[in-house]
Amino acid sequence: MTLRLGYGTNGLTDLRLDDALGLLADLGYDGVGLTLDHMHLDPLAPDLASRTRQVARRLAGLGLGVTVETGARYVLDPRRKHGPSLLDPDPEGRAARTGLLVRAVEVAADLGAHAVHCFSGITPPDTTTDTAWQRLTDALAPVLDAAARAGVPLAIEPEPGHLLGDLAGFHRLRTLLGDPEPLGLTLDIGHCQCLEPAPPADCVKEAAPWLRHVQIEDMRRGVHEHLPFGDGEIDFPPVLEALDATGYTGLTVVELPRHSHAGPDLARSSIDFLRRATRTTNGAAPC
């Protein structure tokens, strides 16, 4: 099996970035899902280019691949979680989010990242669905242009409760935009368990042509709560087998953003779990 495993820095926010990267390399991870945030490569602080070069050297020295993730809760607005979004009623708010994503694409190019992750946001009150989709397509256009110039795909994530909340929503966006080459998909395996009609392994097979980034954790049906492996309902060997069969070469990143208090321990137990699940998939007895 050729899957490349990573861990998200949004689950290691109590660690300095340099220490987090060293931890992941020591544990045997292949890469990192790097969330641009005030504590980890702040995209809004001065000297971003210089700081990005330092992180690139650190990643190279450790042999870690990287995906740039953009799910920081308060990086744009210290009082509104994930605000402003691409759907914000205020055009300046939408422009701020677009600008952040363009900057993330530039950082990703400088880091040699294989994708930039993003999501649509929640439809604001008193906003029609058609208006929300129009805002989303308009706001993403400059980001997709930047992604095309940089040669780094934009991987949008279906997020429960968001305008683009499932795989059907991704295909709607793809159609509205005319199926642009830089647009790809972030598939969160837990989200598949939470709300998709098909089992997670089947979701992987359906998503394969557009797969640019993968997030993985355990989850229960109907409950959007990211759980450590073994605490939810997902049968992981078929999921990992399906991922391997797609030929996907990016990172499969453990996504536990509410568990930073136990980040180092969970990073260790997560890679052990996934290695055992991989051996089970390959026909060996689990340890």
PDB file of C-alpha atoms in Angstrom:
ATOM      1  CA  MET A   1       0.000   0.000   0.000  1.00  0.00           C
ATOM      2  CA  THR A   2       1.384   3.396  -1.032  1.00  0.00           C
ATOM      3  CA  LEU A   3      -0.684   5.776   1.105  1.00  0.00           C
ATOM      4  CA  ARG A   4       1.245   8.758   2.483  1.00  0.00           C
ATOM      5  CA  LEU A   5       0.096   9.634   5.998  1.00  0.00           C
ATOM      6  CA  GLY A   6       0.084  13.105   7.532  1.00  0.00           C
ATOM      7  CA  TYR A   7      -1.211  14.839  10.644  1.00  0.00           C
ATOM      8  CA  GLY A   8      -2.908  18.231  10.800  1.00  0.00           C
ATOM      9  CA  THR A   9      -1.270  21.073  12.708  1.00  0.00           C
ATOM     10  CA  ASN A  10      -4.742  22.201  13.773  1.00  0.00           C
ATOM     11  CA  GLY A  11      -4.523  19.245  16.159  1.00  0.00           C
ATOM     12  CA  LEU A  12      -1.123  20.368  17.448  1.00  0.00           C
ATOM     13  CA  THR A  13      -1.800  24.005  18.291  1.00  0.00           C
ATOM     14  CA  ASP A  14      -0.177  23.732  21.728  1.00  0.00           C
ATOM     15  CA  LEU A  15       3.153  23.009  20.033  1.00  0.00           C
ATOM     16  CA  ARG A  16       5.470  25.394  18.225  1.00  0.00           C
ATOM     17  CA  LEU A  17       5.415  24.623  14.515  1.00  0.00           C
ATOM     18  CA  ASP A  18       9.062  23.574  14.497  1.00  0.00           C
ATOM     19  CA  ASP A  19       8.409  21.151  17.359  1.00  0.00           C
ATOM     20  CA  ALA A  20       5.239  19.813  15.711  1.00  0.00           C
ATOM     21  CA  LEU A  21       7.082  19.069  12.481  1.00  0.00           C
ATOM     22  CA  GLY A  22       9.901  17.340  14.355  1.00  0.00           C
ATOM     23  CA  LEU A  23       7.380  15.217  16.247  1.00  0.00           C
ATOM     24  CA  LEU A  24       5.651  14.069  13.068  1.00  0.00           C
ATOM     25  CA  ALA A  25       8.917  13.187  11.373  1.00  0.00           C
ATOM     26  CA  ASP A  26      10.062  11.217  14.423  1.00  0.00           C
ATOM     27  CA  LEU A  27       6.788   9.279  14.468  1.00  0.00           C
ATOM     28  CA  GLY A  28       7.204   8.309  10.822  1.00  0.00           C
ATOM     29  CA  TYR A  29       4.592  10.487   9.154  1.00  0.00           C
ATOM     30  CA  ASP A  30       5.131  11.286   5.490  1.00  0.00           C
ATOM     31  CA  GLY A  31       3.828  14.831   5.748  1.00  0.00           C
ATOM     32  CA  VAL A  32       1.736  17.472   7.435  1.00  0.00           C
ATOM     33  CA  GLY A  33      -1.527  19.289   6.871  1.00  0.00           C
ATOM     34  CA  LEU A  34      -0.356  22.818   7.675  1.00  0.00           C
ATOM     35  CA  THR A  35      -3.154  25.161   8.766  1.00  0.00           C
ATOM     36  CA  LEU A  36      -2.081  28.771   8.265  1.00  0.00           C
ATOM     37  CA  ASP A  37      -2.899  30.359  11.623  1.00  0.00           C
ATOM     38  CA  HIS A  38      -1.584  32.899  14.093  1.00  0.00           C
ATOM     39  CA  MET A  39       0.467  30.236  15.910  1.00  0.00           C
ATOM     40  CA  HIS A  40       1.640  28.342  12.804  1.00  0.00           C
ATOM     41  CA  LEU A  41       2.978  30.345   9.834  1.00  0.00           C
ATOM     42  CA  ASP A  42       0.648  33.309  10.345  1.00  0.00           C
ATOM     43  CA  PRO A  43      -0.447  34.390   6.842  1.00  0.00           C
ATOM     44  CA  LEU A  44      -1.155  37.968   7.972  1.00  0.00           C
ATOM     45  CA  ALA A  45       2.005  38.708   9.978  1.00  0.00           C
ATOM     46  CA  PRO A  46       5.027  40.525   8.480  1.00  0.00           C
ATOM     47  CA  ASP A  47       7.823  38.767   6.569  1.00  0.00           C
ATOM     48  CA  LEU A  48       5.615  35.930   5.342  1.00  0.00           C
ATOM     49  CA  ALA A  49       7.952  35.119   2.442  1.00  0.00           C
ATOM     50  CA  SER A  50      10.963  34.810   4.749  1.00  0.00           C
ATOM     51  CA  ARG A  51       9.068  32.719   7.287  1.00  0.00           C
ATOM     52  CA  THR A  52       7.748  30.497   4.516  1.00  0.00           C
ATOM     53  CA  ARG A  53      11.285  29.842   3.274  1.00  0.00           C
ATOM     54  CA  GLN A  54      12.292  28.805   6.781  1.00  0.00           C
ATOM     55  CA  VAL A  55       9.389  26.359   6.996  1.00  0.00           C
ATOM     56  CA  ALA A  56      10.217  25.015   3.525  1.00  0.00           C
ATOM     57  CA  ARG A  57      13.789  24.313   4.637  1.00  0.00           C
ATOM     58  CA  ARG A  58      12.528  22.592   7.790  1.00  0.00           C
ATOM     59  CA  LEU A  59      10.112  20.412   5.808  1.00  0.00           C
ATOM     60  CA  ALA A  60      12.825  19.474   3.340  1.00  0.00           C
ATOM     61  CA  GLY A  61      15.275  18.676   6.106  1.00  0.00           C
ATOM     62  CA  LEU A  62      12.747  16.360   7.750  1.00  0.00           C
ATOM     63  CA  GLY A  63      11.578  14.808   4.483  1.00  0.00           C
ATOM     64  CA  LEU A  64       7.973  15.859   5.049  1.00  0.00           C
ATOM     65  CA  GLY A  65       5.419  16.606   2.345  1.00  0.00           C
ATOM     66  CA  VAL A  66       2.786  19.259   2.954  1.00  0.00           C
ATOM     67  CA  THR A  67      -0.751  20.322   2.189  1.00  0.00           C
ATOM     68  CA  VAL A  68      -1.764  23.897   3.021  1.00  0.00           C
ATOM     69  CA  GLU A  69      -5.060  24.015   4.930  1.00  0.00           C
ATOM     70  CA  THR A  70      -7.119  27.159   5.501  1.00  0.00           C
ATOM     71  CA  GLY A  71      -9.527  26.215   8.282  1.00  0.00           C
ATOM     72  CA  ALA A  72      -8.106  28.517  10.972  1.00  0.00           C
ATOM     73  CA  ARG A  73     -10.998  29.620  13.164  1.00  0.00           C
ATOM     74  CA  TYR A  74     -10.132  33.255  13.896  1.00  0.00           C
ATOM     75  CA  VAL A  75      -7.321  34.209  11.545  1.00  0.00           C
ATOM     76  CA  LEU A  76      -9.344  36.919   9.753  1.00  0.00           C
ATOM     77  CA  ASP A  77     -11.756  38.013  12.458  1.00  0.00           C
ATOM     78  CA  PRO A  78     -10.960  37.505  16.166  1.00  0.00           C
ATOM     79  CA  ARG A  79     -14.659  37.543  17.056  1.00  0.00           C
ATOM     80  CA  ARG A  80     -16.283  35.420  14.335  1.00  0.00           C
ATOM     81  CA  LYS A  81     -15.366  31.768  13.903  1.00  0.00           C
ATOM     82  CA  HIS A  82     -14.363  31.180  10.261  1.00  0.00           C
ATOM     83  CA  GLY A  83     -15.486  34.707   9.417  1.00  0.00           C
ATOM     84  CA  PRO A  84     -15.741  36.337   7.029  1.00  0.00           C
ATOM     85  CA  SER A  85     -16.472  33.500   4.610  1.00  0.00           C
ATOM     86  CA  LEU A  86     -16.724  33.287   0.846  1.00  0.00           C
ATOM     87  CA  LEU A  87     -20.494  33.749   1.307  1.00  0.00           C
ATOM     88  CA  ASP A  88     -20.370  36.819   3.528  1.00  0.00           C
ATOM     89  CA  PRO A  89     -23.038  39.474   2.747  1.00  0.00           C
ATOM     90  CA  ASP A  90     -20.321  42.139   2.845  1.00  0.00           C
ATOM     91  CA  PRO A  91     -18.331  42.250  -0.432  1.00  0.00           C
ATOM     92  CA  GLU A  92     -15.259  43.409   1.479  1.00  0.00           C
ATOM     93  CA  GLY A  93     -15.582  40.406   3.778  1.00  0.00           C
ATOM     94  CA  ARG A  94     -15.752  38.020   0.835  1.00  0.00           C
ATOM     95  CA  ALA A  95     -12.759  39.768  -0.714  1.00  0.00           C
ATOM     96  CA  ALA A  96     -10.787  39.297   2.507  1.00  0.00           C
ATOM     97  CA  ARG A  97     -11.417  35.549   2.435  1.00  0.00           C
ATOM     98  CA  THR A  98     -10.556  35.386  -1.259  1.00  0.00           C
ATOM     99  CA  GLY A  99      -7.348  37.287  -0.561  1.00  0.00           C
ATOM    100  CA  LEU A 100      -6.424  34.865   2.204  1.00  0.00           C
ATOM    101  CA  LEU A 101      -6.928  31.906  -0.129  1.00  0.00           C
ATOM    102  CA  VAL A 102      -4.836  33.520  -2.858  1.00  0.00           C
ATOM    103  CA  ARG A 103      -2.111  34.067  -0.291  1.00  0.00           C
ATOM    104  CA  ALA A 104      -2.429  30.424   0.766  1.00  0.00           C
ATOM    105  CA  VAL A 105      -1.896  29.346  -2.845  1.00  0.00           C
ATOM    106  CA  GLU A 106       1.265  31.458  -2.994  1.00  0.00           C
ATOM    107  CA  VAL A 107       2.527  29.960   0.270  1.00  0.00           C
ATOM    108  CA  ALA A 108       1.718  26.478  -1.012  1.00  0.00           C
ATOM    109  CA  ALA A 109       3.731  27.071  -4.160  1.00  0.00           C
ATOM    110  CA  ASP A 110       6.717  28.239  -2.103  1.00  0.00           C
ATOM    111  CA  LEU A 111       6.460  25.189   0.171  1.00  0.00           C
ATOM    112  CA  GLY A 112       6.057  22.724  -2.685  1.00  0.00           C
ATOM    113  CA  ALA A 113       2.648  21.699  -1.322  1.00  0.00           C
ATOM    114  CA  HIS A 114       0.527  19.273  -3.296  1.00  0.00           C
ATOM    115  CA  ALA A 115      -2.761  21.163  -2.733  1.00  0.00           C
ATOM    116  CA  VAL A 116      -4.528  24.025  -0.958  1.00  0.00           C
ATOM    117  CA  HIS A 117      -7.607  23.115   1.045  1.00  0.00           C
ATOM    118  CA  CYS A 118     -10.638  25.381   1.546  1.00  0.00           C
ATOM    119  CA  PHE A 119     -14.394  25.261   2.180  1.00  0.00           C
ATOM    120  CA  SER A 120     -17.459  27.281   1.218  1.00  0.00           C
ATOM    121  CA  GLY A 121     -18.800  28.522   4.561  1.00  0.00           C
ATOM    122  CA  ILE A 122     -22.326  28.496   5.988  1.00  0.00           C
ATOM    123  CA  THR A 123     -25.098  30.234   4.066  1.00  0.00           C
ATOM    124  CA  PRO A 124     -25.791  33.510   5.932  1.00  0.00           C
ATOM    125  CA  PRO A 125     -29.303  34.285   7.219  1.00  0.00           C
ATOM    126  CA  ASP A 126     -31.708  35.861   4.712  1.00  0.00           C
ATOM    127  CA  THR A 127     -29.560  34.676   1.784  1.00  0.00           C
ATOM    128  CA  THR A 128     -31.139  32.609  -0.973  1.00  0.00           C
ATOM    129  CA  THR A 129     -29.425  29.470  -2.152  1.00  0.00           C
ATOM    130  CA  ASP A 130     -28.941  30.917  -5.654  1.00  0.00           C
ATOM    131  CA  THR A 131     -27.327  34.045  -4.215  1.00  0.00           C
ATOM    132  CA  ALA A 132     -25.025  31.954  -2.047  1.00  0.00           C
ATOM    133  CA  TRP A 133     -23.848  29.857  -4.988  1.00  0.00           C
ATOM    134  CA  GLN A 134     -23.262  32.995  -7.051  1.00  0.00           C
ATOM    135  CA  ARG A 135     -21.160  34.506  -4.267  1.00  0.00           C
ATOM    136  CA  LEU A 136     -19.160  31.307  -3.979  1.00  0.00           C
ATOM    137  CA  THR A 137     -18.365  31.041  -7.664  1.00  0.00           C
ATOM    138  CA  ASP A 138     -17.458  34.726  -7.920  1.00  0.00           C
ATOM    139  CA  ALA A 139     -15.249  34.603  -4.822  1.00  0.00           C
ATOM    140  CA  LEU A 140     -13.402  31.488  -5.971  1.00  0.00           C
ATOM    141  CA  ALA A 141     -12.595  32.768  -9.459  1.00  0.00           C
ATOM    142  CA  PRO A 142      -9.442  34.717  -8.433  1.00  0.00           C
ATOM    143  CA  VAL A 143      -8.302  31.798  -6.272  1.00  0.00           C
ATOM    144  CA  LEU A 144      -8.619  29.370  -9.160  1.00  0.00           C
ATOM    145  CA  ASP A 145      -6.698  31.783 -11.384  1.00  0.00           C
ATOM    146  CA  ALA A 146      -3.922  31.902  -8.779  1.00  0.00           C
ATOM    147  CA  ALA A 147      -3.957  28.117  -8.474  1.00  0.00           C
ATOM    148  CA  ALA A 148      -3.620  27.755 -12.236  1.00  0.00           C
ATOM    149  CA  ARG A 149      -0.655  30.152 -12.309  1.00  0.00           C
ATOM    150  CA  ALA A 150       1.036  28.400  -9.389  1.00  0.00           C
ATOM    151  CA  GLY A 151       0.337  24.877 -10.573  1.00  0.00           C
ATOM    152  CA  VAL A 152      -1.172  23.998  -7.173  1.00  0.00           C
ATOM    153  CA  PRO A 153      -4.710  22.545  -7.159  1.00  0.00           C
ATOM    154  CA  LEU A 154      -7.430  24.041  -4.990  1.00  0.00           C
ATOM    155  CA  ALA A 155      -9.150  21.246  -3.062  1.00  0.00           C
ATOM    156  CA  ILE A 156     -12.521  22.326  -1.681  1.00  0.00           C
ATOM    157  CA  GLU A 157     -13.969  20.326   1.187  1.00  0.00           C
ATOM    158  CA  PRO A 158     -17.647  19.402   1.590  1.00  0.00           C
ATOM    159  CA  GLU A 159     -18.322  20.432   5.175  1.00  0.00           C
ATOM    160  CA  PRO A 160     -21.504  19.392   7.050  1.00  0.00           C
ATOM    161  CA  GLY A 161     -23.795  22.383   7.478  1.00  0.00           C
ATOM    162  CA  HIS A 162     -22.062  24.455   4.793  1.00  0.00           C
ATOM    163  CA  LEU A 163     -23.486  25.510   1.439  1.00  0.00           C
ATOM    164  CA  LEU A 164     -21.150  22.973  -0.156  1.00  0.00           C
ATOM    165  CA  GLY A 165     -21.869  20.228   2.332  1.00  0.00           C
ATOM    166  CA  ASP A 166     -21.523  16.965   0.446  1.00  0.00           C
ATOM    167  CA  LEU A 167     -20.221  15.356  -2.739  1.00  0.00           C
ATOM    168  CA  ALA A 168     -23.317  16.426  -4.638  1.00  0.00           C
ATOM    169  CA  GLY A 169     -22.501  20.022  -3.701  1.00  0.00           C
ATOM    170  CA  PHE A 170     -18.973  19.628  -5.043  1.00  0.00           C
ATOM    171  CA  HIS A 171     -20.326  18.455  -8.377  1.00  0.00           C
ATOM    172  CA  ARG A 172     -22.749  21.384  -8.461  1.00  0.00           C
ATOM    173  CA  LEU A 173     -19.864  23.799  -7.948  1.00  0.00           C
ATOM    174  CA  ARG A 174     -17.767  22.057 -10.572  1.00  0.00           C
ATOM    175  CA  THR A 175     -20.589  22.389 -13.065  1.00  0.00           C
ATOM    176  CA  LEU A 176     -21.283  26.042 -12.243  1.00  0.00           C
ATOM    177  CA  LEU A 177     -17.609  26.911 -12.745  1.00  0.00           C
ATOM    178  CA  GLY A 178     -17.302  24.982 -15.996  1.00  0.00           C
ATOM    179  CA  ASP A 179     -15.156  22.189 -14.521  1.00  0.00           C
ATOM    180  CA  PRO A 180     -11.912  24.186 -14.264  1.00  0.00           C
ATOM    181  CA  GLU A 181      -8.729  22.119 -14.201  1.00  0.00           C
ATOM    182  CA  PRO A 182      -7.341  23.590 -10.927  1.00  0.00           C
ATOM    183  CA  LEU A 183     -10.504  22.714  -8.957  1.00  0.00           C
ATOM    184  CA  GLY A 184     -10.290  19.494  -6.996  1.00  0.00           C
ATOM    185  CA  LEU A 185     -11.790  17.883  -3.934  1.00  0.00           C
ATOM    186  CA  THR A 186     -10.807  17.458  -0.297  1.00  0.00           C
ATOM    187  CA  LEU A 187     -12.519  14.295   0.901  1.00  0.00           C
ATOM    188  CA  ASP A 188     -12.954  13.988   4.654  1.00  0.00           C
ATOM    189  CA  ILE A 189     -13.565  10.321   5.465  1.00  0.00           C
ATOM    190  CA  GLY A 190     -15.395  11.133   8.690  1.00  0.00           C
ATOM    191  CA  HIS A 191     -17.771  13.441   6.858  1.00  0.00           C
ATOM    192  CA  CYS A 192     -18.623  10.573   4.519  1.00  0.00           C
ATOM    193  CA  GLN A 193     -19.624   8.470   7.523  1.00  0.00           C
ATOM    194  CA  CYS A 194     -21.538  11.399   8.998  1.00  0.00           C
ATOM    195  CA  LEU A 195     -23.853  12.273   6.143  1.00  0.00           C
ATOM    196  CA  GLU A 196     -23.173  10.755   2.717  1.00  0.00           C
ATOM    197  CA  PRO A 197     -25.699   8.137   1.566  1.00  0.00           C
ATOM    198  CA  ALA A 198     -22.945   5.751   0.457  1.00  0.00           C
ATOM    199  CA  PRO A 199     -20.389   4.062   2.751  1.00  0.00           C
ATOM    200  CA  PRO A 200     -17.026   5.848   3.043  1.00  0.00           C
ATOM    201  CA  ALA A 201     -15.193   3.355   0.828  1.00  0.00           C
ATOM    202  CA  ASP A 202     -17.760   3.923  -1.939  1.00  0.00           C
ATOM    203  CA  CYS A 203     -17.411   7.692  -1.499  1.00  0.00           C
ATOM    204  CA  VAL A 204     -13.681   7.319  -2.119  1.00  0.00           C
ATOM    205  CA  LYS A 205     -14.337   5.427  -5.350  1.00  0.00           C
ATOM    206  CA  GLU A 206     -16.852   8.056  -6.512  1.00  0.00           C
ATOM    207  CA  ALA A 207     -14.525  10.927  -5.676  1.00  0.00           C
ATOM    208  CA  ALA A 208     -11.400   9.406  -7.196  1.00  0.00           C
ATOM    209  CA  PRO A 209     -11.180  11.493 -10.410  1.00  0.00           C
ATOM    210  CA  TRP A 210     -11.206  14.772  -8.448  1.00  0.00           C
ATOM    211  CA  LEU A 211      -9.322  13.715  -5.324  1.00  0.00           C
ATOM    212  CA  ARG A 212      -6.592  16.212  -4.420  1.00  0.00           C
ATOM    213  CA  HIS A 213      -6.511  15.989  -0.607  1.00  0.00           C
ATOM    214  CA  VAL A 214      -7.789  13.551   2.026  1.00  0.00           C
ATOM    215  CA  GLN A 215      -8.565  14.070   5.701  1.00  0.00           C
ATOM    216  CA  ILE A 216      -9.218  11.115   7.965  1.00  0.00           C
ATOM    217  CA  GLU A 217     -10.568  10.494  11.451  1.00  0.00           C
ATOM    218  CA  ASP A 218     -13.308   8.430  13.051  1.00  0.00           C
ATOM    219  CA  MET A 219     -16.934   9.612  13.221  1.00  0.00           C
ATOM    220  CA  ARG A 220     -20.467   8.414  13.887  1.00  0.00           C
ATOM    221  CA  ARG A 221     -23.450   8.536  11.587  1.00  0.00           C
ATOM    222  CA  GLY A 222     -25.337  11.818  11.853  1.00  0.00           C
ATOM    223  CA  VAL A 223     -22.926  13.408  14.347  1.00  0.00           C
ATOM    224  CA  HIS A 224     -20.325  15.881  13.071  1.00  0.00           C
ATOM    225  CA  GLU A 225     -17.674  15.239  15.709  1.00  0.00           C
ATOM    226  CA  HIS A 226     -14.078  14.383  14.781  1.00  0.00           C
ATOM    227  CA  LEU A 227     -13.078  11.382  16.907  1.00  0.00           C
ATOM    228  CA  PRO A 228      -9.845   9.498  17.541  1.00  0.00           C
ATOM    229  CA  PHE A 229      -9.627   6.200  15.692  1.00  0.00           C
ATOM    230  CA  GLY A 230     -11.668   3.493  17.358  1.00  0.00           C
ATOM    231  CA  ASP A 231     -14.105   5.902  19.005  1.00  0.00           C
ATOM    232  CA  GLY A 232     -16.473   6.032  16.030  1.00  0.00           C
ATOM    233  CA  GLU A 233     -18.121   3.646  13.580  1.00  0.00           C
ATOM    234  CA  ILE A 234     -15.881   3.581  10.505  1.00  0.00           C
ATOM    235  CA  ASP A 235     -14.468   0.297   9.188  1.00  0.00           C
ATOM    236  CA  PHE A 236     -11.090   1.595   8.026  1.00  0.00           C
ATOM    237  CA  PRO A 237      -9.414  -1.251   6.089  1.00  0.00           C
ATOM    238  CA  PRO A 238     -11.901  -1.033   3.164  1.00  0.00           C
ATOM    239  CA  VAL A 239     -11.494   2.767   3.118  1.00  0.00           C
ATOM    240  CA  LEU A 240      -7.701   2.547   2.980  1.00  0.00           C
ATOM    241  CA  GLU A 241      -7.883  -0.142   0.309  1.00  0.00           C
ATOM    242  CA  ALA A 242     -10.201   2.042  -1.780  1.00  0.00           C
ATOM    243  CA  LEU A 243      -7.864   5.035  -1.386  1.00  0.00           C
ATOM    244  CA  ASP A 244      -4.874   2.983  -2.450  1.00  0.00           C
ATOM    245  CA  ALA A 245      -6.761   1.673  -5.478  1.00  0.00           C
ATOM    246  CA  THR A 246      -7.444   5.200  -6.749  1.00  0.00           C
ATOM    247  CA  GLY A 247      -3.744   5.879  -7.270  1.00  0.00           C
ATOM    248  CA  TYR A 248      -4.038   9.010  -5.126  1.00  0.00           C
ATOM    249  CA  THR A 249      -0.519  10.249  -4.312  1.00  0.00           C
ATOM    250  CA  GLY A 250      -1.238  13.174  -1.980  1.00  0.00           C
ATOM    251  CA  LEU A 251      -1.335  13.102   1.789  1.00  0.00           C
ATOM    252  CA  THR A 252      -3.986  11.409   3.907  1.00  0.00           C
ATOM    253  CA  VAL A 253      -4.046  13.727   6.918  1.00  0.00           C
ATOM    254  CA  VAL A 254      -5.378  12.880  10.385  1.00  0.00           C
ATOM    255  CA  GLU A 255      -7.835  15.639  11.305  1.00  0.00           C
ATOM    256  CA  LEU A 256      -8.419  16.063  15.060  1.00  0.00           C
ATOM    257  CA  PRO A 257      -8.741  19.837  15.520  1.00  0.00           C
ATOM    258  CA  ARG A 258     -10.318  19.682  18.976  1.00  0.00           C
ATOM    259  CA  HIS A 259      -7.732  17.392  20.518  1.00  0.00           C
ATOM    260  CA  SER A 260      -4.633  19.580  20.688  1.00  0.00           C
ATOM    261  CA  HIS A 261      -4.419  19.061  24.438  1.00  0.00           C
ATOM    262  CA  ALA A 262      -3.447  15.464  23.667  1.00  0.00           C
ATOM    263  CA  GLY A 263      -1.864  16.103  20.279  1.00  0.00           C
ATOM    264  CA  PRO A 264       1.472  14.285  20.674  1.00  0.00           C
ATOM    265  CA  ASP A 265      -0.153  11.165  22.143  1.00  0.00           C
ATOM    266  CA  LEU A 266      -2.872  11.113  19.492  1.00  0.00           C
ATOM    267  CA  ALA A 267      -0.370  11.636  16.688  1.00  0.00           C
ATOM    268  CA  ARG A 268       1.426   8.524  17.938  1.00  0.00           C
ATOM    269  CA  SER A 269      -1.681   6.388  18.433  1.00  0.00           C
ATOM    270  CA  SER A 270      -3.183   7.516  15.113  1.00  0.00           C
ATOM    271  CA  ILE A 271      -0.250   6.410  12.991  1.00  0.00           C
ATOM    272  CA  ASP A 272      -0.098   3.120  14.896  1.00  0.00           C
ATOM    273  CA  PHE A 273      -3.815   2.564  14.209  1.00  0.00           C
ATOM    274  CA  LEU A 274      -3.513   3.356  10.511  1.00  0.00           C
ATOM    275  CA  ARG A 275      -0.482   1.112  10.118  1.00  0.00           C
ATOM    276  CA  ARG A 276      -2.385  -1.754  11.737  1.00  0.00           C
ATOM    277  CA  ALA A 277      -5.386  -1.089   9.483  1.00  0.00           C
ATOM    278  CA  THR A 278      -3.073  -1.086   6.474  1.00  0.00           C
ATOM    279  CA  ARG A 279      -1.580  -4.429   7.446  1.00  0.00           C
ATOM    280  CA  THR A 280      -5.096  -5.831   7.841  1.00  0.00           C
ATOM    281  CA  THR A 281      -5.945  -4.551   4.363  1.00  0.00           C
ATOM    282  CA  ASN A 282      -2.830  -6.259   2.984  1.00  0.00           C
ATOM    283  CA  GLY A 283      -3.942  -9.570   4.458  1.00  0.00           C
ATOM    284  CA  ALA A 284      -1.767  -9.672   7.568  1.00  0.00           C
ATOM    285  CA  ALA A 285      -3.199 -10.310  10.985  1.00  0.00           C
ATOM    286  CA  PRO A 286      -3.703  -7.129  13.019  1.00  0.00           C
ATOM    287  CA  CYS A 287      -1.202  -6.518  15.828  1.00  0.00           C
TER     288      CYS A 287
END
